[in-house]
Tab-separated table of C-alpha atoms in Angstrom:
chain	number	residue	atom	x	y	z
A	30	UNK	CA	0.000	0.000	0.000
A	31	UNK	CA	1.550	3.627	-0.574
A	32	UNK	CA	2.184	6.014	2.245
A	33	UNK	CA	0.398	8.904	2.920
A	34	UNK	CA	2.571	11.124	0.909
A	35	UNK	CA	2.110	14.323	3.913
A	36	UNK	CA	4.015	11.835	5.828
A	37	UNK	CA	7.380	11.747	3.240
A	38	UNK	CA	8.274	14.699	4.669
A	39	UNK	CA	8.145	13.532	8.254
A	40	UNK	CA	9.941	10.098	7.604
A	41	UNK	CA	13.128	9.589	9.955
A	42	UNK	CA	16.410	9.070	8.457
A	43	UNK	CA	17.574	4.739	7.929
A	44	UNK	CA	20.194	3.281	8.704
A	45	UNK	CA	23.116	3.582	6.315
A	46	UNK	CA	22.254	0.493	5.147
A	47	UNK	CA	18.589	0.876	4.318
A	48	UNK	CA	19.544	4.183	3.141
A	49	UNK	CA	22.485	2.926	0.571
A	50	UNK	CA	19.608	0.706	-1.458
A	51	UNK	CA	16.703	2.029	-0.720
A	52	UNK	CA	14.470	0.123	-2.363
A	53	UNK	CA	15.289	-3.681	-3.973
A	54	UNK	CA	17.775	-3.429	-7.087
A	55	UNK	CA	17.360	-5.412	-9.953
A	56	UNK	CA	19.946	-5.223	-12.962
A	57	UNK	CA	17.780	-4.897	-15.745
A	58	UNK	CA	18.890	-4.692	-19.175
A	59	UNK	CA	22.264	-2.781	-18.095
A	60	UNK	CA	19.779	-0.472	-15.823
A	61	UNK	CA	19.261	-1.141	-11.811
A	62	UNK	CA	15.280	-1.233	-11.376
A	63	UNK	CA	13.523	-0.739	-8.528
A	64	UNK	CA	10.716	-2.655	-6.718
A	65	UNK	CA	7.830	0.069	-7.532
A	66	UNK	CA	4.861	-1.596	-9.560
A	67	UNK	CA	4.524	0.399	-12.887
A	68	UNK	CA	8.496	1.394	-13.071
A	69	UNK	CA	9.156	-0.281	-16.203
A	70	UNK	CA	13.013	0.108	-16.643
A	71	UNK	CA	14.076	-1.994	-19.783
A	72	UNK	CA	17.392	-1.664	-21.976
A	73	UNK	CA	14.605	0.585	-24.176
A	74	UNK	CA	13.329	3.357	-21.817
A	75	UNK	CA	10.929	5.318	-24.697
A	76	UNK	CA	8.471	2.288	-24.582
A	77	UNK	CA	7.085	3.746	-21.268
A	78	UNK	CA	6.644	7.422	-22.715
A	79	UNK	CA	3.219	7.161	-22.781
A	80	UNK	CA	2.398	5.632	-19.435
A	81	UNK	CA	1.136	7.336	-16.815
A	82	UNK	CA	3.457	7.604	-13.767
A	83	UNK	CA	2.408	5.627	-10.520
A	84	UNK	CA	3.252	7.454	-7.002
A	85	UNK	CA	6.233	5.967	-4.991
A	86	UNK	CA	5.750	3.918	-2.313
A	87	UNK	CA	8.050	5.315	0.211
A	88	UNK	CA	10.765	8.582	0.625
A	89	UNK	CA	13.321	5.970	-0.502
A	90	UNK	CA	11.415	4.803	-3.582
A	91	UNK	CA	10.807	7.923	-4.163
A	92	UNK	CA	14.850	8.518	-4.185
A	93	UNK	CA	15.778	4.898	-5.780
A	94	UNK	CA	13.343	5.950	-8.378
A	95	UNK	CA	14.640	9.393	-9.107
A	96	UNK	CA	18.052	7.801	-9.167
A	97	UNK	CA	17.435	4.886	-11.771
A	98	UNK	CA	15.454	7.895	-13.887
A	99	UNK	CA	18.779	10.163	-14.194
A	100	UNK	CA	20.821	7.081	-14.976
A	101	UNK	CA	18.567	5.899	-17.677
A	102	UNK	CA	18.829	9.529	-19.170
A	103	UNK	CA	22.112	8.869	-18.966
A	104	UNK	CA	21.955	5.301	-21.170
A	105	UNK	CA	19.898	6.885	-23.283
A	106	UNK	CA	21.760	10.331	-23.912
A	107	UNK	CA	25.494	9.260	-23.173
A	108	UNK	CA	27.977	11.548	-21.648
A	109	UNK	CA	27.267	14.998	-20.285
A	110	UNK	CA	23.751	14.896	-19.703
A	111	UNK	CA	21.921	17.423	-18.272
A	112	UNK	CA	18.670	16.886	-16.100
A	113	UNK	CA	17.004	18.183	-13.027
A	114	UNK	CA	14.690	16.296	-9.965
A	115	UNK	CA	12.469	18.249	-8.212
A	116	UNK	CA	11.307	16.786	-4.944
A	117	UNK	CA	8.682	18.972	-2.708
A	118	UNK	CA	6.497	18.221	0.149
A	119	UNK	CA	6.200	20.827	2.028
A	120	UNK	CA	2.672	21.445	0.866
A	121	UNK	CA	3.186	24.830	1.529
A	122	UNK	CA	4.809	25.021	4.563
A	123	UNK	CA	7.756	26.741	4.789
A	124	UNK	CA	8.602	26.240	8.316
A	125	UNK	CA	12.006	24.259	7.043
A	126	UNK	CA	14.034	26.017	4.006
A	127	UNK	CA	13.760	23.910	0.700
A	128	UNK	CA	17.328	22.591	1.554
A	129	UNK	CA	16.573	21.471	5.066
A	130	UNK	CA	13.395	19.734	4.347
A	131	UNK	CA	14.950	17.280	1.252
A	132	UNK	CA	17.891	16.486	2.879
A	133	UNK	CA	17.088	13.412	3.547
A	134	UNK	CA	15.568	12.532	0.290
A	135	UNK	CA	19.067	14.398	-1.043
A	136	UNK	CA	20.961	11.267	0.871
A	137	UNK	CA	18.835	8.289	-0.374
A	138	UNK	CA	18.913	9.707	-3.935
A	139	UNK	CA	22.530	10.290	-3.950
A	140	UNK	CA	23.009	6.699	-2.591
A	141	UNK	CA	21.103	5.321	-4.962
A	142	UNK	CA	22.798	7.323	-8.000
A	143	UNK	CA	25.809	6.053	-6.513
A	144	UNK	CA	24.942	2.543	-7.198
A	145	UNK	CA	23.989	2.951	-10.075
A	146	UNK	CA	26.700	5.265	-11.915
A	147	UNK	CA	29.935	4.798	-9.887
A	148	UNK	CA	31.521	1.684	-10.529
A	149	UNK	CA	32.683	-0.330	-7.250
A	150	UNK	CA	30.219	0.896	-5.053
A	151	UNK	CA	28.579	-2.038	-5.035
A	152	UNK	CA	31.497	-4.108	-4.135
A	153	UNK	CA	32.354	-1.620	-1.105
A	154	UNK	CA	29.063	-1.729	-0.004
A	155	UNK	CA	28.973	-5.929	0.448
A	156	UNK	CA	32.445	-5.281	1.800
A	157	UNK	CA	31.440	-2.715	4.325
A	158	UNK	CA	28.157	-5.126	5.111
A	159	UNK	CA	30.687	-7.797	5.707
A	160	UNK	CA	32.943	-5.742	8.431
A	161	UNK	CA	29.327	-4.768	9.997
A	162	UNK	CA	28.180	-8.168	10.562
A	163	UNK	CA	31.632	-9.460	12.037
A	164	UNK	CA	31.418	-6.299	14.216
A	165	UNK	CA	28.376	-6.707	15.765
A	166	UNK	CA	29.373	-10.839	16.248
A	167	UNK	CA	32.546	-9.638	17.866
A	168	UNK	CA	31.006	-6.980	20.178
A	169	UNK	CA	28.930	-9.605	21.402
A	170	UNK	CA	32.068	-11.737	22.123
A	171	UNK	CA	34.173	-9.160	24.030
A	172	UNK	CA	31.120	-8.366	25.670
A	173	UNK	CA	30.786	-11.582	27.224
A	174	UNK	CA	34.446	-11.764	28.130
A	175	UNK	CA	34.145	-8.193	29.748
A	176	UNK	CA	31.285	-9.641	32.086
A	177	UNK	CA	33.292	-12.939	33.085
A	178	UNK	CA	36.309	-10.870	33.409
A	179	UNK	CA	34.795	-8.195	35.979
A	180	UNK	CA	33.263	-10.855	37.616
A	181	UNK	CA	36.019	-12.806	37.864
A	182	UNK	CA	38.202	-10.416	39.261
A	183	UNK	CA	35.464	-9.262	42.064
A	184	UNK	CA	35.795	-12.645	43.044
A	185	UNK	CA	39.600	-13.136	42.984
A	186	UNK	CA	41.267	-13.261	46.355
A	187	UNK	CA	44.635	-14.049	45.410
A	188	UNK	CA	46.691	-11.704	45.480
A	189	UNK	CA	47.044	-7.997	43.795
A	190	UNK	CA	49.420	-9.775	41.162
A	191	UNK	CA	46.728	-11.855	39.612
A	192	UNK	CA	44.302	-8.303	39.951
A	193	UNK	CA	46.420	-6.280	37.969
A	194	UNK	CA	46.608	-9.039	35.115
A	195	UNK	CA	42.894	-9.642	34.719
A	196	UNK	CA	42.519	-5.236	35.031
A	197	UNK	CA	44.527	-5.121	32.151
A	198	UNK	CA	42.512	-7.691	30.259
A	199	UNK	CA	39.682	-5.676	30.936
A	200	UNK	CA	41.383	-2.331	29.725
A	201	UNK	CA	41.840	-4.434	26.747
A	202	UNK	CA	38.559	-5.485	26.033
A	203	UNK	CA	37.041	-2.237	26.343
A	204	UNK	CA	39.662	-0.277	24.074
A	205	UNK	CA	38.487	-3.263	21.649
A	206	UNK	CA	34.702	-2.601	23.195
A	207	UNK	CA	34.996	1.189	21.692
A	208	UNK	CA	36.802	0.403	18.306
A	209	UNK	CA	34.049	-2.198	17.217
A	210	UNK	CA	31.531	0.250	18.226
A	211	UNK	CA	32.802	2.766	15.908
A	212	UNK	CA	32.685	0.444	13.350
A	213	UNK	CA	29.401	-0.047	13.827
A	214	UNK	CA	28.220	3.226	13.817
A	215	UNK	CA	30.130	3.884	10.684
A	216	UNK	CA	28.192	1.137	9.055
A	217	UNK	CA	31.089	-1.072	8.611
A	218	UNK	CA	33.144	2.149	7.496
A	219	UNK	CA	36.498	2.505	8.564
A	220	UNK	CA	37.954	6.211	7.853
A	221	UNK	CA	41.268	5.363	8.830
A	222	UNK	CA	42.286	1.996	6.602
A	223	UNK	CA	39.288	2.727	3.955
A	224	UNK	CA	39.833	4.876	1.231
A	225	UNK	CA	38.193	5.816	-2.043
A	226	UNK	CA	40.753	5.883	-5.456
A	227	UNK	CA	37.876	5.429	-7.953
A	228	UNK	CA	35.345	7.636	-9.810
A	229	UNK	CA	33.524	10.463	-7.298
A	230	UNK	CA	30.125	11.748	-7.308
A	231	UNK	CA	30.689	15.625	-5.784
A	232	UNK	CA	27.256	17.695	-4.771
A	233	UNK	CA	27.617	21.409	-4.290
A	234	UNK	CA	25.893	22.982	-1.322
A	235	UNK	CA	24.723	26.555	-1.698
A	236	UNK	CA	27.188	27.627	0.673
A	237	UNK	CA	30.105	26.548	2.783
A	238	UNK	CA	28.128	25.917	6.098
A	239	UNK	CA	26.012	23.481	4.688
A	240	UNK	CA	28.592	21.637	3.084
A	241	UNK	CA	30.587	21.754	6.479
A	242	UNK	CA	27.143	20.328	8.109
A	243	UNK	CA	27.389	17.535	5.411
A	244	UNK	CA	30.868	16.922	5.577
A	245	UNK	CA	30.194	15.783	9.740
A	246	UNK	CA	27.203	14.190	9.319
A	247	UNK	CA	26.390	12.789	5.706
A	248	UNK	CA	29.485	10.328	5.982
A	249	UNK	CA	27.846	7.209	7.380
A	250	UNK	CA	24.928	7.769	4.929
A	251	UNK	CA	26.175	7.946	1.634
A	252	UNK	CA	28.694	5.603	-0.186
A	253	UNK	CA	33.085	7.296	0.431
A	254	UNK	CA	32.968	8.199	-3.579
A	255	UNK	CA	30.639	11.110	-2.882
A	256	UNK	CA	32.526	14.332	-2.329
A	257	UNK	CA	31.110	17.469	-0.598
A	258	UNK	CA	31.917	21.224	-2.050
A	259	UNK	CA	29.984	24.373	-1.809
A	260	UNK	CA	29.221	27.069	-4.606
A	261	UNK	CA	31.065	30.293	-4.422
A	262	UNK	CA	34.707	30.847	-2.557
A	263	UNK	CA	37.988	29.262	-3.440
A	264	UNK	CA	37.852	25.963	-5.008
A	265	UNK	CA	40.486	23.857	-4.047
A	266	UNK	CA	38.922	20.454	-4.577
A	267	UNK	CA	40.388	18.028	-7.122
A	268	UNK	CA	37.711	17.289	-9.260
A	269	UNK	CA	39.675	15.177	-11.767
A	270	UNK	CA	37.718	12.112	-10.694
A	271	UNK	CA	34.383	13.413	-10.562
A	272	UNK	CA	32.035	11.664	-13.123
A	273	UNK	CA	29.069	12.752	-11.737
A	274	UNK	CA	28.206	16.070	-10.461
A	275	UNK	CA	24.904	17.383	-8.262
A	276	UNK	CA	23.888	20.914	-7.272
A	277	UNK	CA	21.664	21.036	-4.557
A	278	UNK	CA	19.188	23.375	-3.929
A	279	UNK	CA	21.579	25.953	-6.244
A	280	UNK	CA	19.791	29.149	-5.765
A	281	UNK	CA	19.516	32.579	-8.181
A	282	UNK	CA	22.529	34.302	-6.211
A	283	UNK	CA	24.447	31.339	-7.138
A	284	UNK	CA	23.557	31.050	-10.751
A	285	UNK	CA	26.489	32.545	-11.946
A	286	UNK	CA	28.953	29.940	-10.134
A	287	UNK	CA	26.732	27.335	-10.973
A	288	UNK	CA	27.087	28.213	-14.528
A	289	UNK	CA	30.619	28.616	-14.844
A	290	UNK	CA	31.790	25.219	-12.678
A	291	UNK	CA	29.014	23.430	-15.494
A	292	UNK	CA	31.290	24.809	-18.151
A	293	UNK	CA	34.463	24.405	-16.854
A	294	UNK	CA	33.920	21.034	-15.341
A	295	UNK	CA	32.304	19.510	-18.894
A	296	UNK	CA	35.424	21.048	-20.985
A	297	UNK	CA	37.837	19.293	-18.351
A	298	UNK	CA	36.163	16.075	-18.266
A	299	UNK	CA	34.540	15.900	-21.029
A	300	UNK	CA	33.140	12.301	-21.702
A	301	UNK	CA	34.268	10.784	-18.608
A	302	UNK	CA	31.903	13.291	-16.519
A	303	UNK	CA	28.359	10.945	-17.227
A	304	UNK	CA	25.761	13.157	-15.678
A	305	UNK	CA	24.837	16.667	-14.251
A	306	UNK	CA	22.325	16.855	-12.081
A	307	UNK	CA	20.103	19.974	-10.446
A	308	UNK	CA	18.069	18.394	-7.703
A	309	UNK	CA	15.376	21.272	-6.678
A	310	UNK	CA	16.992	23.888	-8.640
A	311	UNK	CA	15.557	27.343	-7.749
A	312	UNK	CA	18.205	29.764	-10.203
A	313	UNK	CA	15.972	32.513	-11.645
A	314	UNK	CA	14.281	35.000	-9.447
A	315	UNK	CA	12.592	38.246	-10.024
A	316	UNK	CA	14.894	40.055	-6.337
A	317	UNK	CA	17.890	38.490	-8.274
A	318	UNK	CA	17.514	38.305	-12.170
A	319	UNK	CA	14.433	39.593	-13.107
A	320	UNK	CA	11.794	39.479	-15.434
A	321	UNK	CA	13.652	40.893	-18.290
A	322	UNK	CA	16.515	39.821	-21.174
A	323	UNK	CA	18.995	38.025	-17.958
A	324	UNK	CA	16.267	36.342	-16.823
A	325	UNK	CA	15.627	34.817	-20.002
A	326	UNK	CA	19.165	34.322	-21.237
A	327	UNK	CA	19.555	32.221	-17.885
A	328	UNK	CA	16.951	30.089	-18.513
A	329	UNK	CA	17.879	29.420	-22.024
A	330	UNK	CA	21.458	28.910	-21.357
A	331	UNK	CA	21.458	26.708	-18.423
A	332	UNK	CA	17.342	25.484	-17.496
A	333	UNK	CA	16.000	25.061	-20.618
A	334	UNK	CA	18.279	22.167	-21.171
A	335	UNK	CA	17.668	20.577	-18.098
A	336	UNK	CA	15.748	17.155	-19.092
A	337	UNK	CA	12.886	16.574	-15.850
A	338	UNK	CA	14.510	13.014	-14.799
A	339	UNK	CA	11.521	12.680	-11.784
A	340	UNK	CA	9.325	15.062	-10.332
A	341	UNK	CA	6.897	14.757	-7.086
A	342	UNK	CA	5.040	17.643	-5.293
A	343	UNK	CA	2.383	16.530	-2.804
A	344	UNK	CA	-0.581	18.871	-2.693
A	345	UNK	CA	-3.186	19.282	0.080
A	346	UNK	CA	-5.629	16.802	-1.275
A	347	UNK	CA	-2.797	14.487	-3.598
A	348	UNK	CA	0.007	15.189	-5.427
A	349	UNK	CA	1.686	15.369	-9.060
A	350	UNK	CA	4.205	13.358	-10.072
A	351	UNK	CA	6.607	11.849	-13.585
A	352	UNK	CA	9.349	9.442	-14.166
A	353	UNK	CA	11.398	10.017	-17.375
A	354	UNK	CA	9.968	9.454	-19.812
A	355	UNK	CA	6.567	8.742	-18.695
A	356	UNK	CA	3.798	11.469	-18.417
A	357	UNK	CA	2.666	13.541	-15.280
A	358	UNK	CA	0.222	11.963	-13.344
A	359	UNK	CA	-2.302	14.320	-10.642
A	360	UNK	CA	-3.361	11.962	-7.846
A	361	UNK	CA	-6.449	13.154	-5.107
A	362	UNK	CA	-6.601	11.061	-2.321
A	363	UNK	CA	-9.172	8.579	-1.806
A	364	UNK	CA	-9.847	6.677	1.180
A	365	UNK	CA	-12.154	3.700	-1.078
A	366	UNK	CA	-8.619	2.923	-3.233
A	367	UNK	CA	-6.800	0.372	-2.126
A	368	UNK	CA	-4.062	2.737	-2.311
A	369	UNK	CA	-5.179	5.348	-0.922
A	370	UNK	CA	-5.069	7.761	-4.139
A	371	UNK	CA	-6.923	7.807	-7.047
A	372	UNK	CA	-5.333	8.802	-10.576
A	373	UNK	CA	-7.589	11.640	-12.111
A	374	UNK	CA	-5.229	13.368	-15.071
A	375	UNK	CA	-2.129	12.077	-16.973
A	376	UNK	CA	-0.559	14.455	-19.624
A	377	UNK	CA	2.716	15.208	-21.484
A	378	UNK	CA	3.811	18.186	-19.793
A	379	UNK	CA	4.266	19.679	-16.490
A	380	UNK	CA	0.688	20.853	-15.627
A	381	UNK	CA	1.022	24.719	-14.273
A	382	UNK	CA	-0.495	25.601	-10.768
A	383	UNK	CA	-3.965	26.909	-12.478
A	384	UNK	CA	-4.346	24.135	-14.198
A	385	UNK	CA	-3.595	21.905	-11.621
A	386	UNK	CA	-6.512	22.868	-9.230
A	387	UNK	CA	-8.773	23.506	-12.255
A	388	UNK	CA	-7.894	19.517	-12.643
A	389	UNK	CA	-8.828	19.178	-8.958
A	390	UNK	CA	-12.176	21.088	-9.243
A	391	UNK	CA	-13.595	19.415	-12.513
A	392	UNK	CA	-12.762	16.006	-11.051
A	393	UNK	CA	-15.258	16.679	-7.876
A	394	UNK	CA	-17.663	18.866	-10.052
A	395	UNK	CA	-16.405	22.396	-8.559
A	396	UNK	CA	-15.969	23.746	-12.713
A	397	UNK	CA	-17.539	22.432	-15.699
A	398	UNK	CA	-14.565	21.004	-18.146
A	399	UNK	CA	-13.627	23.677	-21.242
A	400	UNK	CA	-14.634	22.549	-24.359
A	401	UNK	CA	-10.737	22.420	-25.563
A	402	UNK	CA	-7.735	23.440	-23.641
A	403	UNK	CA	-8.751	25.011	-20.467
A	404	UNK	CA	-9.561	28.274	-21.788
A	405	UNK	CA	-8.507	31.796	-22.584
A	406	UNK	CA	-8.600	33.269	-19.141
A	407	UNK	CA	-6.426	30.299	-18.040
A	408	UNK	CA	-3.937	30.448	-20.955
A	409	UNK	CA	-3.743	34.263	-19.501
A	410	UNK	CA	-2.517	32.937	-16.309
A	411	UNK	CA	-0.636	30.371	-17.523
A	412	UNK	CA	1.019	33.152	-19.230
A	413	UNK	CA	1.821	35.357	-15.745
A	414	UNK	CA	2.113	32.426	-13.958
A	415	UNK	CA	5.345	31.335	-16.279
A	416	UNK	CA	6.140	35.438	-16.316
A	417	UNK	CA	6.514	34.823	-12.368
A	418	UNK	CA	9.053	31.567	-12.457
A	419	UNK	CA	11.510	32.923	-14.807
C-alpha cells in the first residue's frame, strides 16, 4: 500500500544500510530497477513514454526511483547529460528552508545514484556489510568476556598480582569494546584503513556551512565516492575524478557559479563526466535576475536544457508526479482505493499551478470542463504564472 505522501516529509532518516539501497535493485537490461509496480526500466526506456506515472511507495522509492530515472537519461543520452529532480512536500509550509526539508531525500537519492553510476560501489558496499556483521558478532564476544572478566576479578582473592593481570585484560577489552563500536556506527566504514581511489560523485551545497554540516554528518549515509563542495569561494577540490556532479538546492545568487563550474567542469572532463544533475533547482528569481533579457538568457542557457529526470510535489488533497519518460500523473486522495489515491489526469507536460486545481475542481464537479484546452482566461494565467518563475 503507498504512504500517505504528507508523511514523506516527516519520515526519519535509515540506517546507512537501508539508506544505501533504498528500495530492492534489480539489474535490468544494463539499468538497476527498482521494486515500484509500474516502473518499467528496460534496456529501451521510450516504450514507457506514454504511461502514466504511478506514485512511490516510500521517501526511498521515491529517491531509488529518481536515481534509476537520471541514470537511464544517462543510457539513453550518453555523456554529459543534463537533467534536473524536483522533490517537494512541504505542501506549503515553509517552516524548514527547501534545503533542510529534502535532505534526507538528497541522501537516499545520492546513494542510490551512486549505485547505479559509480563503478565499485557495489562491491564496497557488500564489503562494508561484511565488516558490519563481524562487528556486531565480535562486540557480542568481548562483551561476554568483559562480564566474566569483571566478575572474575570481584571474586579473585589471590593476590594484587593476579588483579592487575585480569585489570589489564579488561582495559583491553574495552579499548576493543569502543573500536568495534565505531565500526558499527560507521556502518562497517572505517575512515582510517578505507579509502576511495575510484570515480567520485561531488554535490555542491549553496554555501560553505552546509557543506561543512554535510561533511560531519552525511558520511555514514552515503557511499566514500561522494565528495562534498559548496558554490562560491575558493575551489580547491580536485575534481579530476568526478564523473558525476549534483547541485543542490543551487539558488539565483548562485547562478552565476553554478554556470561557470558546469562549463568548466564539462570542458575538463569531457566524456568521462556521465551526468549533471540539479536536484530542486531554484536559479531565476525576479529580487535576483528579473523578469527581463537576464532572466531569459539564464533560462535558455542553463534550465532550458535541463531534461525533468523525476518530479513529485504533494498537494493538500494528492500530489503530481513523472518518471522520465513517462507522463505527469495528478493523484487526489481517496480513502475507497486500495491505495489510498486515485489517478484523475495524466498528460505530457508539467501541468502549471492553475491548471492543476482547475484539474482538482472538474474532477469533484467544482468547474464544468472547457470545451478544448482550459480556456482563454487560463492560458492568460498560464502566461503570468510562467512570467513569475523565470
Amino acid at each position: 500500500m503507498k504512504i500517505v505522501l504528507a508523511a514523506l516529509a516527516l519520515a526519519t532518516a535509515p540506517l546507512y544500510t537501508l539508506a544505501f539501497a533504498p528500495a530492492p535493485l534489480l539489474k535490468t537490461g544494463g539499468s538497476f530497477a527498482t521494486s515500484s509496480s509500474l516502473l518499467q526500466l528496460s534496456s529501451d526506456p521510450l516504450v514507457n513514454a506514454n504511461k502514466p506515472t504511478e506514485l512511490p511507495d516510500s521517501l526511498s522509492d521515491a529517491a531509488a526511483i529518481a536515481a534509476n530515472a537520471c541514470h537511464q537519461l544517462y543510457l539513453n543520452g550518453g555523456s554529459m547529460t543534463r537533467c534536473r529532480v524536483d522533490f517537494d512536500t512541504s505542501i506549503g509550509d515553509e517552516t524548514y528552508t527547501t534545503l533542510k526539508s529534502s535532505t534526507e531525500f538528497m541522501q537516499q537519492f545520492v546513494s542510490s545514484l551512486s549505485l547505479a553510476c559509480v563503478e565499485g560501489v557495489m562491491q564496497e558496499k557488500q564489503r562494508q556489510v561484511m565488516k558490519l556483521m563481524e562487528a556486531k558478532a565480535e562486540l557480542r564476544d568481548v562483551q561476554e568476556q568483559m562480564d566474566e572478566a569483571t566478575a572474575f576479578a570481584g571474586d579473585d582473592e589471590e593476590g594484587a598480582e593476579k588483579s592487575s593481570e585480569q585489570s589489564d585484560v579488561v582495559d583491553k577489552l574495552t579499548q576493543r569494546e569502543e573500536e568495534l563500536m565505531q565500526i558499527i556506527a560507521n556502518q562497517g566504514f572505517n575512515p582510517t584503513t578505507d579509502s576511495w581511489d575510484g570515480s567520485k560523485l561531488r554535490i555542491y551545497f549553496p554555501d560553505e556551512g552546509s557543506a561543512a554540516l554535510a561533511r560531519r554528518d552525511w558520511k555514514s549515509e552515503v557511499p566514500s565516492c561522494v565528495e562534498f563542495s559548496s558554490c562560491g569561494g575558493v575551489q580547491v577540490a580536485d575534481t579530476s575524478k568526478d564523473s558525476v556532479v549534483l547541485f543542490f538546492c543551487p539558488r539565483a545568487s548562485e547562478a552565476e557559479f553554478v554556470e561557470q563550474i558546469l562549463y568548466e567542469t564539462e570542458e575538463k572532463r569531457g566524456d568521462e563526466l556521465m551526468l549533471t544533475v540539479m536536484v530542486n533547482p531554484l536559479l531565476v528569481d525576479m529580487g535576483v535576475t528579473g523578469f527581463g533579457m537576464a532572466g531569459r538568457r539564464l533560462r535558455e542557457r542553463l534550465i532550458d536544457g535541463l531534461i525533468p529526470a523525476y518530479y513529485l510535489r504533494t498537494l493538500p488533497w494528492g500530489a503530481l508526479t513523472r518518471v522520465w519518460p513517462q507522463l505527469f500523473t495528478v493523484w487526489q486522495e481517496d480513502a475507497e482505493e486500495s491505495t489510498g489515491y486515485r489517478l484523475i489526469k495524466a498528460m505530457d507536460r508539467l501541468p502549471s499551478n492553475p491548471e492543476v486545481e482547475d484539474i482538482y475542481d472538474i474532477e469533484n464537479g467544482e468547474m464544468s470542463a472547457p470545451g478544448e484546452g482550459f480556456g482563454l482566461l487560463n492560458a492568460l494565467g498560464d502566461f503570468v504564472n510562467g512570467m513569475t518563475r523565470l
